[in-house]
GROMACS .gro file of C-alpha atoms in nm:
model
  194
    1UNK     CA    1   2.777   5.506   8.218
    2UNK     CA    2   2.690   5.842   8.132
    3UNK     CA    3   3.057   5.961   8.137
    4UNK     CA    4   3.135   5.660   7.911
    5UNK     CA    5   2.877   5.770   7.632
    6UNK     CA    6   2.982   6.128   7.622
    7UNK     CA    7   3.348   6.008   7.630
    8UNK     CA    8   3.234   5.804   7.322
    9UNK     CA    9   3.076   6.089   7.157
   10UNK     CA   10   3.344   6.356   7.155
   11UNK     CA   11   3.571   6.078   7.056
   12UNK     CA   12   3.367   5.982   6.746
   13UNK     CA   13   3.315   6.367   6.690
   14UNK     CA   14   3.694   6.437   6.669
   15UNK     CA   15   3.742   6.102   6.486
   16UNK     CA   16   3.530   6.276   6.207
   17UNK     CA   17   3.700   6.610   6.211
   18UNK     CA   18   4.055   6.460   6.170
   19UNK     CA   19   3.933   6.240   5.889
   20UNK     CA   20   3.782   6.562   5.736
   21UNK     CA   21   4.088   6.786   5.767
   22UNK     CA   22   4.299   6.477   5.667
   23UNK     CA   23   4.071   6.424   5.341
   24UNK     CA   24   4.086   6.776   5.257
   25UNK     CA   25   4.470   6.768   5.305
   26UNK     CA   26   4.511   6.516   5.084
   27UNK     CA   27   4.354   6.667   4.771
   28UNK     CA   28   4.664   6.611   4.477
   29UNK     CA   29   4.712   6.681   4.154
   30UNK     CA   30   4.462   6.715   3.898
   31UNK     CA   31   4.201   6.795   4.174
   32UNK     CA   32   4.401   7.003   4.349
   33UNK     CA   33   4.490   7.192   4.033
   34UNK     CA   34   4.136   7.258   3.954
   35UNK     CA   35   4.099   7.381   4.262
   36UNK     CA   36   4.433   7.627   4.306
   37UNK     CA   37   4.323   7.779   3.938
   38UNK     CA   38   3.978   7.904   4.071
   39UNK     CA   39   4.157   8.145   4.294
   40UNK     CA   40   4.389   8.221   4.063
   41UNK     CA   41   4.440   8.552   3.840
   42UNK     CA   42   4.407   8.389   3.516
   43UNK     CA   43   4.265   8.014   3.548
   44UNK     CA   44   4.323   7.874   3.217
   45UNK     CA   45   4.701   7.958   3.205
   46UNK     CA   46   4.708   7.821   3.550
   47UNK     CA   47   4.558   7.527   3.466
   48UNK     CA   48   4.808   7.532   3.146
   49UNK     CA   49   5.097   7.597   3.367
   50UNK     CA   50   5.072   7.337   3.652
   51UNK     CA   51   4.927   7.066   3.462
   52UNK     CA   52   5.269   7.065   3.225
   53UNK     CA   53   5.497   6.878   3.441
   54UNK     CA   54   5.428   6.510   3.335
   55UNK     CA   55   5.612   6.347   3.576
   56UNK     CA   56   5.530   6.639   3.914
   57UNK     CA   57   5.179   6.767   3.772
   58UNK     CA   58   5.027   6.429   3.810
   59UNK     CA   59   5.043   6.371   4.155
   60UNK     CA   60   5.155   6.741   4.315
   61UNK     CA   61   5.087   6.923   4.663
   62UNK     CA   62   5.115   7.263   4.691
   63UNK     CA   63   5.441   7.340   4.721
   64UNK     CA   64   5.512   7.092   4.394
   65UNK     CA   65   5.277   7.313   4.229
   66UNK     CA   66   5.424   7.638   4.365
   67UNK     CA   67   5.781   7.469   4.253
   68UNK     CA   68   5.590   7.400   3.899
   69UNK     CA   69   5.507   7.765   3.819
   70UNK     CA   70   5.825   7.866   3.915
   71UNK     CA   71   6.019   7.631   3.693
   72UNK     CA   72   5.807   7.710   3.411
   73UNK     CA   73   5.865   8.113   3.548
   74UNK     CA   74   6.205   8.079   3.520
   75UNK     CA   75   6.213   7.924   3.171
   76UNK     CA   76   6.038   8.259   3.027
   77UNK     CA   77   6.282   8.477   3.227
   78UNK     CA   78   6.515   8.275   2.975
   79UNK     CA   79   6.378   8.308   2.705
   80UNK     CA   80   6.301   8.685   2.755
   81UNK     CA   81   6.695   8.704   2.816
   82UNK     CA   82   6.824   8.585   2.533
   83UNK     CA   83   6.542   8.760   2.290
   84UNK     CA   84   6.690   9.090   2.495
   85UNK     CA   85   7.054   8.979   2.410
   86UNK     CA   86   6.967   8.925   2.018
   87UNK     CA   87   6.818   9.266   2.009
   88UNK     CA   88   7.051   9.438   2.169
   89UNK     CA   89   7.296   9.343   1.910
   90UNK     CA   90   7.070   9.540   1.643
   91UNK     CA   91   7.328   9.776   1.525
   92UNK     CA   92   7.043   9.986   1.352
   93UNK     CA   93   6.846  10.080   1.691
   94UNK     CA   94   6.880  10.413   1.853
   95UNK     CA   95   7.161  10.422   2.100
   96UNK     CA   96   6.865  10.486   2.402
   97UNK     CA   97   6.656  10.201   2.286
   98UNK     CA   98   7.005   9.977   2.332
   99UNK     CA   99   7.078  10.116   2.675
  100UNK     CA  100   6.722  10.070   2.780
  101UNK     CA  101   6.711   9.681   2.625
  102UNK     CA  102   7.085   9.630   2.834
  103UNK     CA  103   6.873   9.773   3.119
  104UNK     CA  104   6.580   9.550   3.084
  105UNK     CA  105   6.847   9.247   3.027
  106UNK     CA  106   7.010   9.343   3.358
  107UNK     CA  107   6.693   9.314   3.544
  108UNK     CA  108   6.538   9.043   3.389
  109UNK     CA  109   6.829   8.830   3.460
  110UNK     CA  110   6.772   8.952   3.882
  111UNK     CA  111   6.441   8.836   3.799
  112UNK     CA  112   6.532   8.495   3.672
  113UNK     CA  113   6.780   8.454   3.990
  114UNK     CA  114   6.515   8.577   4.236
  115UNK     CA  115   6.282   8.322   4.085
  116UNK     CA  116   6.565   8.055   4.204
  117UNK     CA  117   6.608   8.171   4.522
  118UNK     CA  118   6.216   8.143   4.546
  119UNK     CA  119   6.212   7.781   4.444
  120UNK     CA  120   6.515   7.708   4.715
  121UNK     CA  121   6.312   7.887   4.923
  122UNK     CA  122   6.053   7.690   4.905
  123UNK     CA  123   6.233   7.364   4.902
  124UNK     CA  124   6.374   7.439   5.271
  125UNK     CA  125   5.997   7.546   5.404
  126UNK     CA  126   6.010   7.908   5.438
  127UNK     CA  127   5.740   8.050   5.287
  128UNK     CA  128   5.740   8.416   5.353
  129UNK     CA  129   6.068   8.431   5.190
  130UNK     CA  130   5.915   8.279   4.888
  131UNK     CA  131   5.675   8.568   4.899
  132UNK     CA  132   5.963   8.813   4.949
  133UNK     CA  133   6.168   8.676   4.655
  134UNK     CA  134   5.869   8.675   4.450
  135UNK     CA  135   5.800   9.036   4.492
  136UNK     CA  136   6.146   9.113   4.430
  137UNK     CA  137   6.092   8.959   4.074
  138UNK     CA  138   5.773   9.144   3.981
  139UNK     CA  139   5.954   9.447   4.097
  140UNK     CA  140   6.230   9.394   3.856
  141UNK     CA  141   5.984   9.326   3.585
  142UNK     CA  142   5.816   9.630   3.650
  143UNK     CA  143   6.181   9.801   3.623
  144UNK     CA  144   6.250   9.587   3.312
  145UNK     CA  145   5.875   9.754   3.149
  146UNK     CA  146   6.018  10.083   3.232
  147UNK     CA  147   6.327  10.078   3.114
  148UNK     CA  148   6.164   9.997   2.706
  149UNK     CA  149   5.938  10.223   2.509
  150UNK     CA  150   5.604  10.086   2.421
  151UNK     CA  151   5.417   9.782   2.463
  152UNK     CA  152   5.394   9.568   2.194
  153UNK     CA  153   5.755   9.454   2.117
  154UNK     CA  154   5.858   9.109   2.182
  155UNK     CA  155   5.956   9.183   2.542
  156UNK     CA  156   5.690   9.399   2.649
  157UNK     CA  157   5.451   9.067   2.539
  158UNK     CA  158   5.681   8.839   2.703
  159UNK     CA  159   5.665   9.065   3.030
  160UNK     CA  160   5.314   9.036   3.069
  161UNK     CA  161   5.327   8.633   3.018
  162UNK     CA  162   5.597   8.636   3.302
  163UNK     CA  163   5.405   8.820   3.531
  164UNK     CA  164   5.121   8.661   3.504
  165UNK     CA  165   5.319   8.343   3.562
  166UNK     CA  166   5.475   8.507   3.881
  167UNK     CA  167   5.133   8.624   4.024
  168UNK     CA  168   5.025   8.226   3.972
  169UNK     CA  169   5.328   8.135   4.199
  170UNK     CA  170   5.228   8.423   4.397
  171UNK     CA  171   4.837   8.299   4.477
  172UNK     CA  172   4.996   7.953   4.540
  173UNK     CA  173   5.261   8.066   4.804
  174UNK     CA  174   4.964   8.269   4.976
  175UNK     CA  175   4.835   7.937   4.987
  176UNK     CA  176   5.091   7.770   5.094
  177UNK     CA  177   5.072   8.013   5.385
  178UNK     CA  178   4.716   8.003   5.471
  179UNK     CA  179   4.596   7.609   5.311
  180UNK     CA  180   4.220   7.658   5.525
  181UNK     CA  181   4.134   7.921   5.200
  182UNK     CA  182   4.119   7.656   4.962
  183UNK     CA  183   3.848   7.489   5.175
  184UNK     CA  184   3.614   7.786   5.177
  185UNK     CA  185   3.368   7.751   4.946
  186UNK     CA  186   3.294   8.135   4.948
  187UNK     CA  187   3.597   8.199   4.773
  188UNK     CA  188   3.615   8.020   4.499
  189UNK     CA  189   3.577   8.177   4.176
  190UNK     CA  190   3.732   8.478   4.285
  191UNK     CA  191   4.095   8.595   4.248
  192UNK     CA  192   4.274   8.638   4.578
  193UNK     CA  193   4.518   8.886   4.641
  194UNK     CA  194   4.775   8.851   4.831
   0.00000   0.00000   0.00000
């Protein structure tokens, strides 16, 4: 009998854990949002960011979330493209300014396509690619910074919106890879790093 009621006990006590771990598993969307963006670099642009899917936001995991920033990502990489192209065309800039704006075009567009490869990445399960693909993007932001004078022109602003949007995607992905830091309450309200 003895056997029986220990039996019982470690059953019930497991019974609890899973149901714990499957609660905390299942935190979605709006929740889980709240909860991504308190670990994130710059919370109320996260929040901004992965709440603006209507139809994905709603209802998201991580990796939809991950997949979110990306898209949205990728849409500034656009834009920052095509504000490049327009200035380029300025016949009146200095000749270095234009070869340094082609320069930051160049890279910005590697950026853009790493920022796809990180979403298809992502969509097959493999993770530390992601992360790869995403540092591959910041680097060629950083080469894109480099490559103009100053910081307050259109791009240099826009730069500094994408990589904050890429270090988002970033704390999600190192997420992704470890999901046990989102239920530690000793982190939350700080930034990780990863």
């Amino acid at each position: 009998m003895e056997r029986i009621t220990k039996l019982f006990a470690v059953l019930v006590f497991c019974a609890i854990v899973l149901l714990h771990q499957t609660t905390a598993q299942e935190t979605r969307g709006k929740e889980l949002i709240q909860k991504v963006c308190t670990t994130a670099p710059n919370r109320d642009l996260c929040v901004d960011v992965l709440s603006s899917d209507p139809s994905r936001s709603p209802d998201a995991d991580l990796k939809d979330l991950a997949i979110i920033s990306l898209r949205v990502a990728a849409k500034n990489a656009s834009g920052m493209l095509t504000d490049a192209k327009r200035l380029i065309n300025n016949a009146n800039l200095n000749p270095d300014i234009q070869q340094g704006l082609a320069d930051c075009k160049e890279t910005i567009l590697d950026a853009e396509s790493q920022l796809e490869d990180t979403i298809a990445a992502l969509l097959v399960d493999s993770n530390s690619d992601a992360q790869v693909w995403l540092r591959a993007a910041l680097a060629a932001i950083d080469t894109c910074d480099a490559s103009i004078p100053g910081d307050d022109d259109i791009l240099s602003v826009k730069s500094i919106v994408l990589r904050k949007l890429c270090n988002i995607a970033i704390a999600i992905n190192g997420l992704l890879n470890r999901p046990g830091l989102l239920n530690k309450p000793t982190l939350l309200n700080k930034p990780l790093k990863f």
